[in-house]
């Protein structure tokens, strides 16, 4: 069966520091991969998606970037965090491009 | 501009009764709709989905209804159980997209014993 791992679960970072969140998927190959963010009191917003190694599409302009160095690995990064980057970050994968299956999320607090 | 709207931020239902969660959308290019359940500090869990070519899909206690003319879908939970208490998100996918889902803001369901 397929599983998705996302870490860390919580993270507190100072403004201006770098960020690296990692997500890996097991039990499948060539999945679509996604990064979503949920800000306080809001729905989930798609940040990036990838249909293959090295292929990244950005949905919203922001202070973040994404990379897919391996088939089942998806990384969310920032060179310098802003206060507005605080939120709940979720990695997801999809086998068909319809349903998406989510990881447990990372609560990021920028202080 | 919200393309997927869940106009009820919360809903309270008695255990054993029916829970009806509603969702409205504006984009006629949506071809797939999904419902997710989310507990605090966890990722959303996929519940049930429906293609735009259908008007009903059922899975155990969960049924999703789609009314394309009204651009409206609903999730029915029968019977409701206390463990169903969570935030429920409606989501939609644009035809031809790579699974990029557009989410509503969620409805918090409370099922009281």
Tab-separated table of C-alpha atoms in Angstrom:
chain	number	residue	atom	x	y	z
A	1	UNK	CA	0.000	0.000	0.000
A	2	UNK	CA	1.027	3.580	-0.524
A	3	UNK	CA	2.158	5.838	2.291
A	4	UNK	CA	3.257	9.436	2.418
A	5	UNK	CA	5.729	10.791	4.935
A	6	UNK	CA	6.149	14.431	5.764
A	7	UNK	CA	8.454	15.973	8.347
A	8	UNK	CA	8.907	17.670	10.683
A	9	UNK	CA	5.481	17.826	12.315
A	10	UNK	CA	6.129	21.218	13.887
A	11	UNK	CA	8.718	23.860	13.238
A	12	UNK	CA	9.461	27.254	14.759
A	13	UNK	CA	11.802	29.390	12.723
A	14	UNK	CA	12.972	33.012	13.036
A	15	UNK	CA	12.226	35.554	10.344
A	16	UNK	CA	14.938	35.532	7.689
A	17	UNK	CA	15.995	31.941	8.286
A	18	UNK	CA	15.907	29.270	5.547
A	19	UNK	CA	13.306	26.512	5.293
A	20	UNK	CA	13.353	22.976	4.009
A	21	UNK	CA	10.361	20.650	4.326
A	22	UNK	CA	10.603	17.171	2.905
A	23	UNK	CA	7.971	14.749	1.697
A	24	UNK	CA	8.381	11.218	0.396
A	25	UNK	CA	5.899	8.725	-0.989
A	26	UNK	CA	6.261	4.950	-0.802
A	27	UNK	CA	4.552	2.162	-2.697
A	28	UNK	CA	3.967	3.948	-5.979
A	29	UNK	CA	5.907	5.313	-8.908
A	30	UNK	CA	5.627	8.523	-10.903
A	31	UNK	CA	2.937	10.060	-8.699
A	32	UNK	CA	1.728	13.621	-9.045
A	33	UNK	CA	2.998	15.521	-5.995
A	34	UNK	CA	1.611	18.666	-4.399
A	35	UNK	CA	2.351	21.216	-1.707
A	36	UNK	CA	-0.643	22.932	-0.098
A	37	UNK	CA	-0.837	25.496	2.678
A	38	UNK	CA	-3.652	26.157	5.104
A	39	UNK	CA	-3.505	29.571	6.713
A	40	UNK	CA	-5.474	30.174	9.915
A	41	UNK	CA	-9.235	30.107	9.293
A	42	UNK	CA	-8.886	29.424	5.603
A	43	UNK	CA	-9.129	26.533	3.200
A	44	UNK	CA	-6.237	24.711	1.623
A	45	UNK	CA	-4.376	26.597	-1.085
A	46	UNK	CA	-2.270	24.843	-3.696
A	47	UNK	CA	1.301	26.169	-3.785
A	48	UNK	CA	3.177	23.830	-6.141
A	49	UNK	CA	2.604	20.649	-8.079
A	50	UNK	CA	4.871	18.269	-9.950
A	51	UNK	CA	4.083	15.625	-12.559
A	52	UNK	CA	7.649	14.298	-12.763
A	53	UNK	CA	11.269	14.658	-11.675
A	54	UNK	CA	12.431	18.234	-12.090
A	55	UNK	CA	9.005	19.399	-13.267
A	56	UNK	CA	7.556	22.038	-10.952
A	57	UNK	CA	4.558	24.294	-11.484
A	58	UNK	CA	3.785	27.181	-9.184
A	59	UNK	CA	0.220	28.226	-8.533
A	60	UNK	CA	0.803	31.421	-6.563
A	61	UNK	CA	3.686	33.875	-6.406
A	62	UNK	CA	5.401	33.676	-3.067
A	63	UNK	CA	8.530	33.476	-1.040
A	64	UNK	CA	8.742	29.719	-1.447
A	65	UNK	CA	10.123	27.276	-3.997
A	66	UNK	CA	9.778	23.556	-4.600
A	67	UNK	CA	11.988	20.848	-6.037
A	68	UNK	CA	11.579	17.209	-6.990
A	69	UNK	CA	15.037	15.653	-7.041
A	70	UNK	CA	13.731	12.075	-7.090
A	71	UNK	CA	10.541	10.426	-8.308
A	72	UNK	CA	8.983	10.114	-4.894
A	73	UNK	CA	10.561	13.062	-3.098
A	74	UNK	CA	9.184	16.581	-2.976
A	75	UNK	CA	10.872	19.444	-1.125
A	76	UNK	CA	9.517	22.858	-0.145
A	77	UNK	CA	12.104	25.543	0.487
A	78	UNK	CA	12.647	29.170	1.282
A	79	UNK	CA	15.846	31.171	1.445
A	80	UNK	CA	14.446	33.729	3.898
A	81	UNK	CA	11.224	33.171	5.815
A	82	UNK	CA	8.662	35.910	6.338
A	83	UNK	CA	6.101	36.153	9.128
A	84	UNK	CA	3.402	35.608	6.519
A	85	UNK	CA	4.867	32.178	5.700
A	86	UNK	CA	3.435	30.801	8.936
A	87	UNK	CA	0.813	28.137	8.369
A	88	UNK	CA	0.057	24.462	8.069
A	89	UNK	CA	1.888	22.918	5.113
A	90	UNK	CA	0.619	19.732	3.550
A	91	UNK	CA	2.215	17.454	1.015
A	92	UNK	CA	-0.056	15.282	-1.107
A	93	UNK	CA	0.180	12.728	-3.889
A	94	UNK	CA	-2.177	11.519	-6.559
A	95	UNK	CA	-2.057	8.345	-8.648
A	96	UNK	CA	-4.628	9.460	-11.201
A	97	UNK	CA	-4.737	13.234	-11.041
A	98	UNK	CA	-8.157	13.103	-9.375
A	99	UNK	CA	-8.074	12.154	-5.700
A	100	UNK	CA	-5.195	13.533	-3.631
A	101	UNK	CA	-3.896	11.823	-0.508
A	102	UNK	CA	-2.327	13.976	2.142
A	103	UNK	CA	0.498	13.665	4.606
A	104	UNK	CA	0.178	14.606	8.247
A	105	UNK	CA	1.294	18.188	7.703
A	106	UNK	CA	3.889	20.540	9.159
A	107	UNK	CA	2.893	23.373	11.446
A	108	UNK	CA	5.308	26.208	10.660
A	109	UNK	CA	5.499	29.219	12.949
A	110	UNK	CA	7.738	32.059	11.897
A	111	UNK	CA	8.711	34.289	14.821
B	1	UNK	CA	-12.916	35.126	-5.870
B	2	UNK	CA	-13.935	31.876	-4.221
B	3	UNK	CA	-14.701	29.192	-6.759
B	4	UNK	CA	-15.713	26.670	-4.094
B	5	UNK	CA	-17.875	27.924	-1.251
B	6	UNK	CA	-18.938	26.283	1.957
B	7	UNK	CA	-21.281	28.854	3.411
B	8	UNK	CA	-21.862	27.145	6.757
B	9	UNK	CA	-18.794	27.385	8.995
B	10	UNK	CA	-20.314	24.978	11.490
B	11	UNK	CA	-23.042	22.385	11.887
B	12	UNK	CA	-24.280	20.588	14.982
B	13	UNK	CA	-26.182	17.303	14.718
B	14	UNK	CA	-27.482	14.741	17.178
B	15	UNK	CA	-25.943	11.262	17.087
B	16	UNK	CA	-27.925	8.910	14.866
B	17	UNK	CA	-29.435	11.693	12.771
B	18	UNK	CA	-28.448	12.781	9.293
B	19	UNK	CA	-25.673	15.315	8.694
B	20	UNK	CA	-25.916	17.331	5.485
B	21	UNK	CA	-22.925	19.393	4.447
B	22	UNK	CA	-23.297	21.734	1.504
B	23	UNK	CA	-20.967	23.163	-1.089
B	24	UNK	CA	-21.510	25.555	-3.991
B	25	UNK	CA	-19.181	26.199	-6.894
B	26	UNK	CA	-18.930	28.722	-9.688
B	27	UNK	CA	-16.573	27.182	-12.275
B	28	UNK	CA	-18.334	25.202	-14.988
B	29	UNK	CA	-15.016	23.565	-15.905
B	30	UNK	CA	-14.888	21.493	-12.718
B	31	UNK	CA	-15.126	17.818	-13.649
B	32	UNK	CA	-14.453	16.084	-10.338
B	33	UNK	CA	-15.561	16.820	-6.809
B	34	UNK	CA	-14.268	15.474	-3.518
B	35	UNK	CA	-14.980	15.571	0.180
B	36	UNK	CA	-12.262	15.439	2.811
B	37	UNK	CA	-12.433	15.100	6.574
B	38	UNK	CA	-9.843	16.800	8.742
B	39	UNK	CA	-8.962	16.586	12.415
B	40	UNK	CA	-6.910	19.355	14.076
B	41	UNK	CA	-3.168	19.195	13.373
B	42	UNK	CA	-3.612	16.359	10.863
B	43	UNK	CA	-3.738	16.146	7.105
B	44	UNK	CA	-7.134	15.839	5.391
B	45	UNK	CA	-8.434	12.320	4.816
B	46	UNK	CA	-10.156	11.550	1.538
B	47	UNK	CA	-13.785	10.487	2.073
B	48	UNK	CA	-15.676	10.260	-1.168
B	49	UNK	CA	-15.696	11.730	-4.656
B	50	UNK	CA	-17.979	12.139	-7.642
B	51	UNK	CA	-17.420	12.712	-11.308
B	52	UNK	CA	-19.358	15.488	-13.024
B	53	UNK	CA	-21.060	12.899	-15.228
B	54	UNK	CA	-22.827	11.414	-12.209
B	55	UNK	CA	-25.342	12.826	-9.771
B	56	UNK	CA	-24.865	10.484	-6.841
B	57	UNK	CA	-22.159	8.351	-5.294
B	58	UNK	CA	-22.552	6.265	-2.165
B	59	UNK	CA	-19.986	4.641	0.123
B	60	UNK	CA	-21.310	3.167	3.339
B	61	UNK	CA	-22.714	5.940	5.520
B	62	UNK	CA	-21.517	8.639	3.122
B	63	UNK	CA	-23.378	9.799	0.036
B	64	UNK	CA	-22.443	12.693	-2.206
B	65	UNK	CA	-25.038	14.353	-4.426
B	66	UNK	CA	-24.198	16.603	-7.353
B	67	UNK	CA	-26.639	19.069	-8.917
B	68	UNK	CA	-24.814	20.497	-11.905
B	69	UNK	CA	-27.561	22.884	-12.946
B	70	UNK	CA	-27.468	24.486	-9.506
B	71	UNK	CA	-23.690	24.099	-9.193
B	72	UNK	CA	-24.242	22.502	-5.844
B	73	UNK	CA	-23.065	19.374	-4.103
B	74	UNK	CA	-23.790	17.944	-0.724
B	75	UNK	CA	-22.443	15.250	1.561
B	76	UNK	CA	-24.905	13.194	3.562
B	77	UNK	CA	-23.750	11.195	6.568
B	78	UNK	CA	-26.286	8.686	7.882
B	79	UNK	CA	-26.342	7.848	10.712
B	80	UNK	CA	-24.037	10.449	12.223
B	81	UNK	CA	-21.619	9.280	14.890
B	82	UNK	CA	-19.566	11.262	17.442
B	83	UNK	CA	-16.400	10.155	15.635
B	84	UNK	CA	-17.599	12.057	12.582
B	85	UNK	CA	-16.946	15.320	14.415
B	86	UNK	CA	-14.301	17.091	12.338
B	87	UNK	CA	-13.894	19.791	9.705
B	88	UNK	CA	-15.177	18.748	6.285
B	89	UNK	CA	-13.723	20.274	3.140
B	90	UNK	CA	-15.298	20.277	-0.272
B	91	UNK	CA	-12.832	20.319	-3.185
B	92	UNK	CA	-13.062	20.459	-6.965
B	93	UNK	CA	-10.763	19.768	-9.896
B	94	UNK	CA	-10.718	21.635	-13.175
B	95	UNK	CA	-11.081	19.488	-16.286
B	96	UNK	CA	-7.691	18.804	-17.808
B	97	UNK	CA	-5.692	19.889	-14.761
B	98	UNK	CA	-3.156	17.653	-13.050
B	99	UNK	CA	-5.201	17.059	-9.949
B	100	UNK	CA	-4.849	20.598	-8.664
B	101	UNK	CA	-7.692	20.808	-6.192
B	102	UNK	CA	-9.542	23.964	-5.211
B	103	UNK	CA	-10.856	23.786	-1.672
B	104	UNK	CA	-13.662	25.445	0.205
B	105	UNK	CA	-13.000	26.910	3.645
B	106	UNK	CA	-14.545	23.957	5.448
B	107	UNK	CA	-17.499	23.219	7.708
B	108	UNK	CA	-16.961	22.108	11.280
B	109	UNK	CA	-19.322	19.261	12.109
B	110	UNK	CA	-20.114	18.472	15.722
B	111	UNK	CA	-22.037	15.269	16.412
B	112	UNK	CA	-23.461	15.247	19.934
B	113	UNK	CA	-24.110	11.999	21.793
